[in-house]
Amino acid sequence: MSQAPEQEPATGHGLVAVGSDESNASTDAAIEHLRTRGLKVLAAGPLADQPGDWVQVAEEVGRSVAEGRAERAVLFCYTGTGASIAVNKVPGVRGALCVDAETARGARRWNDANVLVLSYRLATETLVREIIDAFLDTEADPTEADTIAQLANLERAASEPAGPGLFG
């Protein structure tokens, strides 16, 4: 069952981007659950009735978060690995492949992850809801701000011409 895209508000507040290279029970459960929580969904790829492989969908979802059109995102692919690699190529994205709720809590708490990546091969509809709840209900730990800043510095250093690197 394909989910129709919604009209995008002016800012990403209350909006979660959701993308996948295929529509299936896991992706449908994610969209339905986000809407049940009162969130607006910005669908990408086949979930928005648009063609797209996992690399294209990951870039679209990642850019929606990095550019502030969505607060956070949920991204699926078969194993979750490819989408995780691809979305983390988008500057400003901290995507985390999570297989359970505790990993999702840790990704938010210690890494301030802004994109949740799931395997639609592994994630049942119940597990999708549990992982999404953990991801959305956990705030970043303020004591991790310096570590998150180091990630941003690493990202900037990686985009500059070869030089001494982040630490010297």
PDB file of C-alpha atoms in Angstrom:
ATOM      1  CA  MET A   1       0.000   0.000   0.000  1.00  0.00           C
ATOM      2  CA  SER A   2       1.547   3.279  -1.054  1.00  0.00           C
ATOM      3  CA  GLN A   3       1.207   6.372   1.080  1.00  0.00           C
ATOM      4  CA  ALA A   4       0.463   9.694  -0.616  1.00  0.00           C
ATOM      5  CA  PRO A   5       2.826  12.560   0.180  1.00  0.00           C
ATOM      6  CA  GLU A   6       1.597  15.387   2.367  1.00  0.00           C
ATOM      7  CA  GLN A   7       1.923  19.103   1.797  1.00  0.00           C
ATOM      8  CA  GLU A   8       5.180  20.269   3.305  1.00  0.00           C
ATOM      9  CA  PRO A   9       4.957  23.008   5.969  1.00  0.00           C
ATOM     10  CA  ALA A  10       7.277  26.027   5.883  1.00  0.00           C
ATOM     11  CA  THR A  11       9.639  24.532   8.487  1.00  0.00           C
ATOM     12  CA  GLY A  12      10.486  21.017   9.554  1.00  0.00           C
ATOM     13  CA  HIS A  13       8.861  21.358  12.991  1.00  0.00           C
ATOM     14  CA  GLY A  14       6.627  18.349  13.605  1.00  0.00           C
ATOM     15  CA  LEU A  15       7.611  16.794  10.286  1.00  0.00           C
ATOM     16  CA  VAL A  16       9.361  13.465   9.871  1.00  0.00           C
ATOM     17  CA  ALA A  17      10.718  12.416   6.485  1.00  0.00           C
ATOM     18  CA  VAL A  18      10.194   8.740   5.684  1.00  0.00           C
ATOM     19  CA  GLY A  19      11.810   6.986   2.759  1.00  0.00           C
ATOM     20  CA  SER A  20      12.401   3.538   1.377  1.00  0.00           C
ATOM     21  CA  ASP A  21      13.257   1.898  -1.908  1.00  0.00           C
ATOM     22  CA  GLU A  22      10.047  -0.111  -1.621  1.00  0.00           C
ATOM     23  CA  SER A  23       6.680   0.138   0.062  1.00  0.00           C
ATOM     24  CA  ASN A  24       5.845  -2.748   2.399  1.00  0.00           C
ATOM     25  CA  ALA A  25       4.214  -3.594   5.730  1.00  0.00           C
ATOM     26  CA  SER A  26       7.120  -2.142   7.746  1.00  0.00           C
ATOM     27  CA  THR A  27       7.120   1.182   5.905  1.00  0.00           C
ATOM     28  CA  ASP A  28       3.331   1.406   6.092  1.00  0.00           C
ATOM     29  CA  ALA A  29       3.468   0.710   9.854  1.00  0.00           C
ATOM     30  CA  ALA A  30       6.055   3.476  10.291  1.00  0.00           C
ATOM     31  CA  ILE A  31       3.994   6.060   8.427  1.00  0.00           C
ATOM     32  CA  GLU A  32       0.793   5.102  10.216  1.00  0.00           C
ATOM     33  CA  HIS A  33       2.510   5.191  13.611  1.00  0.00           C
ATOM     34  CA  LEU A  34       4.079   8.609  12.991  1.00  0.00           C
ATOM     35  CA  ARG A  35       0.683  10.003  11.992  1.00  0.00           C
ATOM     36  CA  THR A  36      -0.917   8.422  15.076  1.00  0.00           C
ATOM     37  CA  ARG A  37       1.641  10.333  17.152  1.00  0.00           C
ATOM     38  CA  GLY A  38       0.365  13.535  15.529  1.00  0.00           C
ATOM     39  CA  LEU A  39       3.361  14.050  13.255  1.00  0.00           C
ATOM     40  CA  LYS A  40       3.287  15.060   9.626  1.00  0.00           C
ATOM     41  CA  VAL A  41       5.065  12.761   7.185  1.00  0.00           C
ATOM     42  CA  LEU A  42       7.165  13.814   4.223  1.00  0.00           C
ATOM     43  CA  ALA A  43       7.358  10.671   2.090  1.00  0.00           C
ATOM     44  CA  ALA A  44      10.233   9.970  -0.300  1.00  0.00           C
ATOM     45  CA  GLY A  45      10.817   7.536  -3.143  1.00  0.00           C
ATOM     46  CA  PRO A  46       8.267   4.778  -3.737  1.00  0.00           C
ATOM     47  CA  LEU A  47       6.470   5.827  -0.533  1.00  0.00           C
ATOM     48  CA  ALA A  48       5.628   9.064  -2.369  1.00  0.00           C
ATOM     49  CA  ASP A  49       4.789   7.172  -5.567  1.00  0.00           C
ATOM     50  CA  GLN A  50       8.133   8.276  -7.059  1.00  0.00           C
ATOM     51  CA  PRO A  51      10.822   5.984  -8.432  1.00  0.00           C
ATOM     52  CA  GLY A  52      14.066   5.749  -6.501  1.00  0.00           C
ATOM     53  CA  ASP A  53      16.690   3.272  -5.442  1.00  0.00           C
ATOM     54  CA  TRP A  54      18.055   3.250  -1.905  1.00  0.00           C
ATOM     55  CA  VAL A  55      20.872   5.684  -2.709  1.00  0.00           C
ATOM     56  CA  GLN A  56      18.515   8.266  -4.239  1.00  0.00           C
ATOM     57  CA  VAL A  57      15.962   7.904  -1.462  1.00  0.00           C
ATOM     58  CA  ALA A  58      18.644   8.146   1.240  1.00  0.00           C
ATOM     59  CA  GLU A  59      19.971  11.357  -0.305  1.00  0.00           C
ATOM     60  CA  GLU A  60      16.476  12.863  -0.549  1.00  0.00           C
ATOM     61  CA  VAL A  61      15.647  11.971   3.060  1.00  0.00           C
ATOM     62  CA  GLY A  62      19.041  13.138   4.316  1.00  0.00           C
ATOM     63  CA  ARG A  63      18.793  16.475   2.540  1.00  0.00           C
ATOM     64  CA  SER A  64      15.298  17.059   3.956  1.00  0.00           C
ATOM     65  CA  VAL A  65      16.788  16.808   7.466  1.00  0.00           C
ATOM     66  CA  ALA A  66      20.055  18.635   6.733  1.00  0.00           C
ATOM     67  CA  GLU A  67      18.193  21.516   5.076  1.00  0.00           C
ATOM     68  CA  GLY A  68      15.642  21.790   7.903  1.00  0.00           C
ATOM     69  CA  ARG A  69      12.576  20.684   5.957  1.00  0.00           C
ATOM     70  CA  ALA A  70      12.155  17.783   8.395  1.00  0.00           C
ATOM     71  CA  GLU A  71      13.146  17.535  12.059  1.00  0.00           C
ATOM     72  CA  ARG A  72      14.140  13.903  11.825  1.00  0.00           C
ATOM     73  CA  ALA A  73      13.746  11.004   9.442  1.00  0.00           C
ATOM     74  CA  VAL A  74      13.096   7.296   9.250  1.00  0.00           C
ATOM     75  CA  LEU A  75      14.790   5.504   6.372  1.00  0.00           C
ATOM     76  CA  PHE A  76      14.439   1.894   5.255  1.00  0.00           C
ATOM     77  CA  CYS A  77      16.199  -0.498   2.919  1.00  0.00           C
ATOM     78  CA  TYR A  78      16.437  -4.289   2.841  1.00  0.00           C
ATOM     79  CA  THR A  79      19.261  -4.629   5.393  1.00  0.00           C
ATOM     80  CA  GLY A  80      19.459  -0.953   6.357  1.00  0.00           C
ATOM     81  CA  THR A  81      23.199  -0.982   5.709  1.00  0.00           C
ATOM     82  CA  GLY A  82      23.200   0.598   2.241  1.00  0.00           C
ATOM     83  CA  ALA A  83      20.758   3.329   3.225  1.00  0.00           C
ATOM     84  CA  SER A  84      22.799   4.022   6.363  1.00  0.00           C
ATOM     85  CA  ILE A  85      26.010   4.420   4.368  1.00  0.00           C
ATOM     86  CA  ALA A  86      24.305   6.608   1.755  1.00  0.00           C
ATOM     87  CA  VAL A  87      22.455   8.924   4.159  1.00  0.00           C
ATOM     88  CA  ASN A  88      25.632   9.550   6.138  1.00  0.00           C
ATOM     89  CA  LYS A  89      27.248  11.000   2.999  1.00  0.00           C
ATOM     90  CA  VAL A  90      24.866  13.985   3.291  1.00  0.00           C
ATOM     91  CA  PRO A  91      26.564  16.747   5.318  1.00  0.00           C
ATOM     92  CA  GLY A  92      24.750  17.413   8.589  1.00  0.00           C
ATOM     93  CA  VAL A  93      23.210  13.961   8.827  1.00  0.00           C
ATOM     94  CA  ARG A  94      23.886  11.558  11.659  1.00  0.00           C
ATOM     95  CA  GLY A  95      22.124   8.394  10.574  1.00  0.00           C
ATOM     96  CA  ALA A  96      21.993   5.351  12.828  1.00  0.00           C
ATOM     97  CA  LEU A  97      21.083   1.821  11.811  1.00  0.00           C
ATOM     98  CA  CYS A  98      19.080   0.478  14.747  1.00  0.00           C
ATOM     99  CA  VAL A  99      17.738  -3.028  15.254  1.00  0.00           C
ATOM    100  CA  ASP A 100      16.089  -2.483  18.634  1.00  0.00           C
ATOM    101  CA  ALA A 101      14.675   0.257  20.839  1.00  0.00           C
ATOM    102  CA  GLU A 102      17.693   0.448  23.164  1.00  0.00           C
ATOM    103  CA  THR A 103      20.058   1.050  20.246  1.00  0.00           C
ATOM    104  CA  ALA A 104      17.741   3.816  19.027  1.00  0.00           C
ATOM    105  CA  ARG A 105      17.752   5.421  22.488  1.00  0.00           C
ATOM    106  CA  GLY A 106      21.542   5.330  22.540  1.00  0.00           C
ATOM    107  CA  ALA A 107      21.777   6.752  19.029  1.00  0.00           C
ATOM    108  CA  ARG A 108      19.748   9.754  20.127  1.00  0.00           C
ATOM    109  CA  ARG A 109      21.238  10.129  23.613  1.00  0.00           C
ATOM    110  CA  TRP A 110      24.939   9.816  22.801  1.00  0.00           C
ATOM    111  CA  ASN A 111      25.122  10.599  19.076  1.00  0.00           C
ATOM    112  CA  ASP A 112      22.227  13.035  18.556  1.00  0.00           C
ATOM    113  CA  ALA A 113      21.242  10.915  15.541  1.00  0.00           C
ATOM    114  CA  ASN A 114      18.761  12.715  13.308  1.00  0.00           C
ATOM    115  CA  VAL A 115      18.005   9.869  10.893  1.00  0.00           C
ATOM    116  CA  LEU A 116      16.822   6.458  12.063  1.00  0.00           C
ATOM    117  CA  VAL A 117      17.684   3.699   9.595  1.00  0.00           C
ATOM    118  CA  LEU A 118      15.813   0.405   9.719  1.00  0.00           C
ATOM    119  CA  SER A 119      15.997  -2.926   7.911  1.00  0.00           C
ATOM    120  CA  TYR A 120      12.626  -3.846   6.486  1.00  0.00           C
ATOM    121  CA  ARG A 121      13.946  -7.420   6.309  1.00  0.00           C
ATOM    122  CA  LEU A 122      14.285  -7.581  10.108  1.00  0.00           C
ATOM    123  CA  ALA A 123      11.841  -5.044  11.521  1.00  0.00           C
ATOM    124  CA  THR A 124       8.359  -6.337  12.203  1.00  0.00           C
ATOM    125  CA  GLU A 125       5.524  -3.833  12.414  1.00  0.00           C
ATOM    126  CA  THR A 126       5.595  -4.016  16.234  1.00  0.00           C
ATOM    127  CA  LEU A 127       9.375  -3.545  16.337  1.00  0.00           C
ATOM    128  CA  VAL A 128       9.152  -0.585  13.924  1.00  0.00           C
ATOM    129  CA  ARG A 129       6.751   1.180  16.306  1.00  0.00           C
ATOM    130  CA  GLU A 130       8.915   0.428  19.370  1.00  0.00           C
ATOM    131  CA  ILE A 131      12.116   1.638  17.692  1.00  0.00           C
ATOM    132  CA  ILE A 132      10.467   4.797  16.352  1.00  0.00           C
ATOM    133  CA  ASP A 133       9.065   5.615  19.804  1.00  0.00           C
ATOM    134  CA  ALA A 134      12.487   5.186  21.419  1.00  0.00           C
ATOM    135  CA  PHE A 135      14.107   7.347  18.733  1.00  0.00           C
ATOM    136  CA  LEU A 136      11.549  10.153  18.929  1.00  0.00           C
ATOM    137  CA  ASP A 137      11.120  10.129  22.721  1.00  0.00           C
ATOM    138  CA  THR A 138      14.834  10.347  23.573  1.00  0.00           C
ATOM    139  CA  GLU A 139      16.664  13.653  23.642  1.00  0.00           C
ATOM    140  CA  ALA A 140      20.370  14.160  23.067  1.00  0.00           C
ATOM    141  CA  ASP A 141      22.444  14.222  26.236  1.00  0.00           C
ATOM    142  CA  PRO A 142      23.814  17.790  26.600  1.00  0.00           C
ATOM    143  CA  THR A 143      27.058  16.405  28.044  1.00  0.00           C
ATOM    144  CA  GLU A 144      27.749  14.857  24.610  1.00  0.00           C
ATOM    145  CA  ALA A 145      27.786  18.255  22.845  1.00  0.00           C
ATOM    146  CA  ASP A 146      31.581  18.334  22.564  1.00  0.00           C
ATOM    147  CA  THR A 147      31.643  14.870  21.019  1.00  0.00           C
ATOM    148  CA  ILE A 148      28.931  15.822  18.517  1.00  0.00           C
ATOM    149  CA  ALA A 149      30.942  18.951  17.667  1.00  0.00           C
ATOM    150  CA  GLN A 150      33.932  16.703  16.969  1.00  0.00           C
ATOM    151  CA  LEU A 151      31.788  14.832  14.439  1.00  0.00           C
ATOM    152  CA  ALA A 152      30.907  18.110  12.735  1.00  0.00           C
ATOM    153  CA  ASN A 153      34.596  19.060  12.653  1.00  0.00           C
ATOM    154  CA  LEU A 154      35.480  15.679  11.161  1.00  0.00           C
ATOM    155  CA  GLU A 155      32.805  16.186   8.515  1.00  0.00           C
ATOM    156  CA  ARG A 156      34.192  19.633   7.632  1.00  0.00           C
ATOM    157  CA  ALA A 157      37.759  18.334   7.526  1.00  0.00           C
ATOM    158  CA  ALA A 158      36.724  15.496   5.226  1.00  0.00           C
ATOM    159  CA  SER A 159      35.239  17.969   2.731  1.00  0.00           C
ATOM    160  CA  GLU A 160      38.398  20.110   2.591  1.00  0.00           C
ATOM    161  CA  PRO A 161      41.476  19.396   0.483  1.00  0.00           C
ATOM    162  CA  ALA A 162      43.861  16.870   2.028  1.00  0.00           C
ATOM    163  CA  GLY A 163      45.696  18.320   4.957  1.00  0.00           C
ATOM    164  CA  PRO A 164      46.806  17.405   8.438  1.00  0.00           C
ATOM    165  CA  GLY A 165      43.399  15.991   9.425  1.00  0.00           C
ATOM    166  CA  LEU A 166      41.204  16.611  12.425  1.00  0.00           C
ATOM    167  CA  PHE A 167      43.758  16.016  15.183  1.00  0.00           C
ATOM    168  CA  GLY A 168      46.961  17.325  13.707  1.00  0.00           C
TER     169      GLY A 168
END
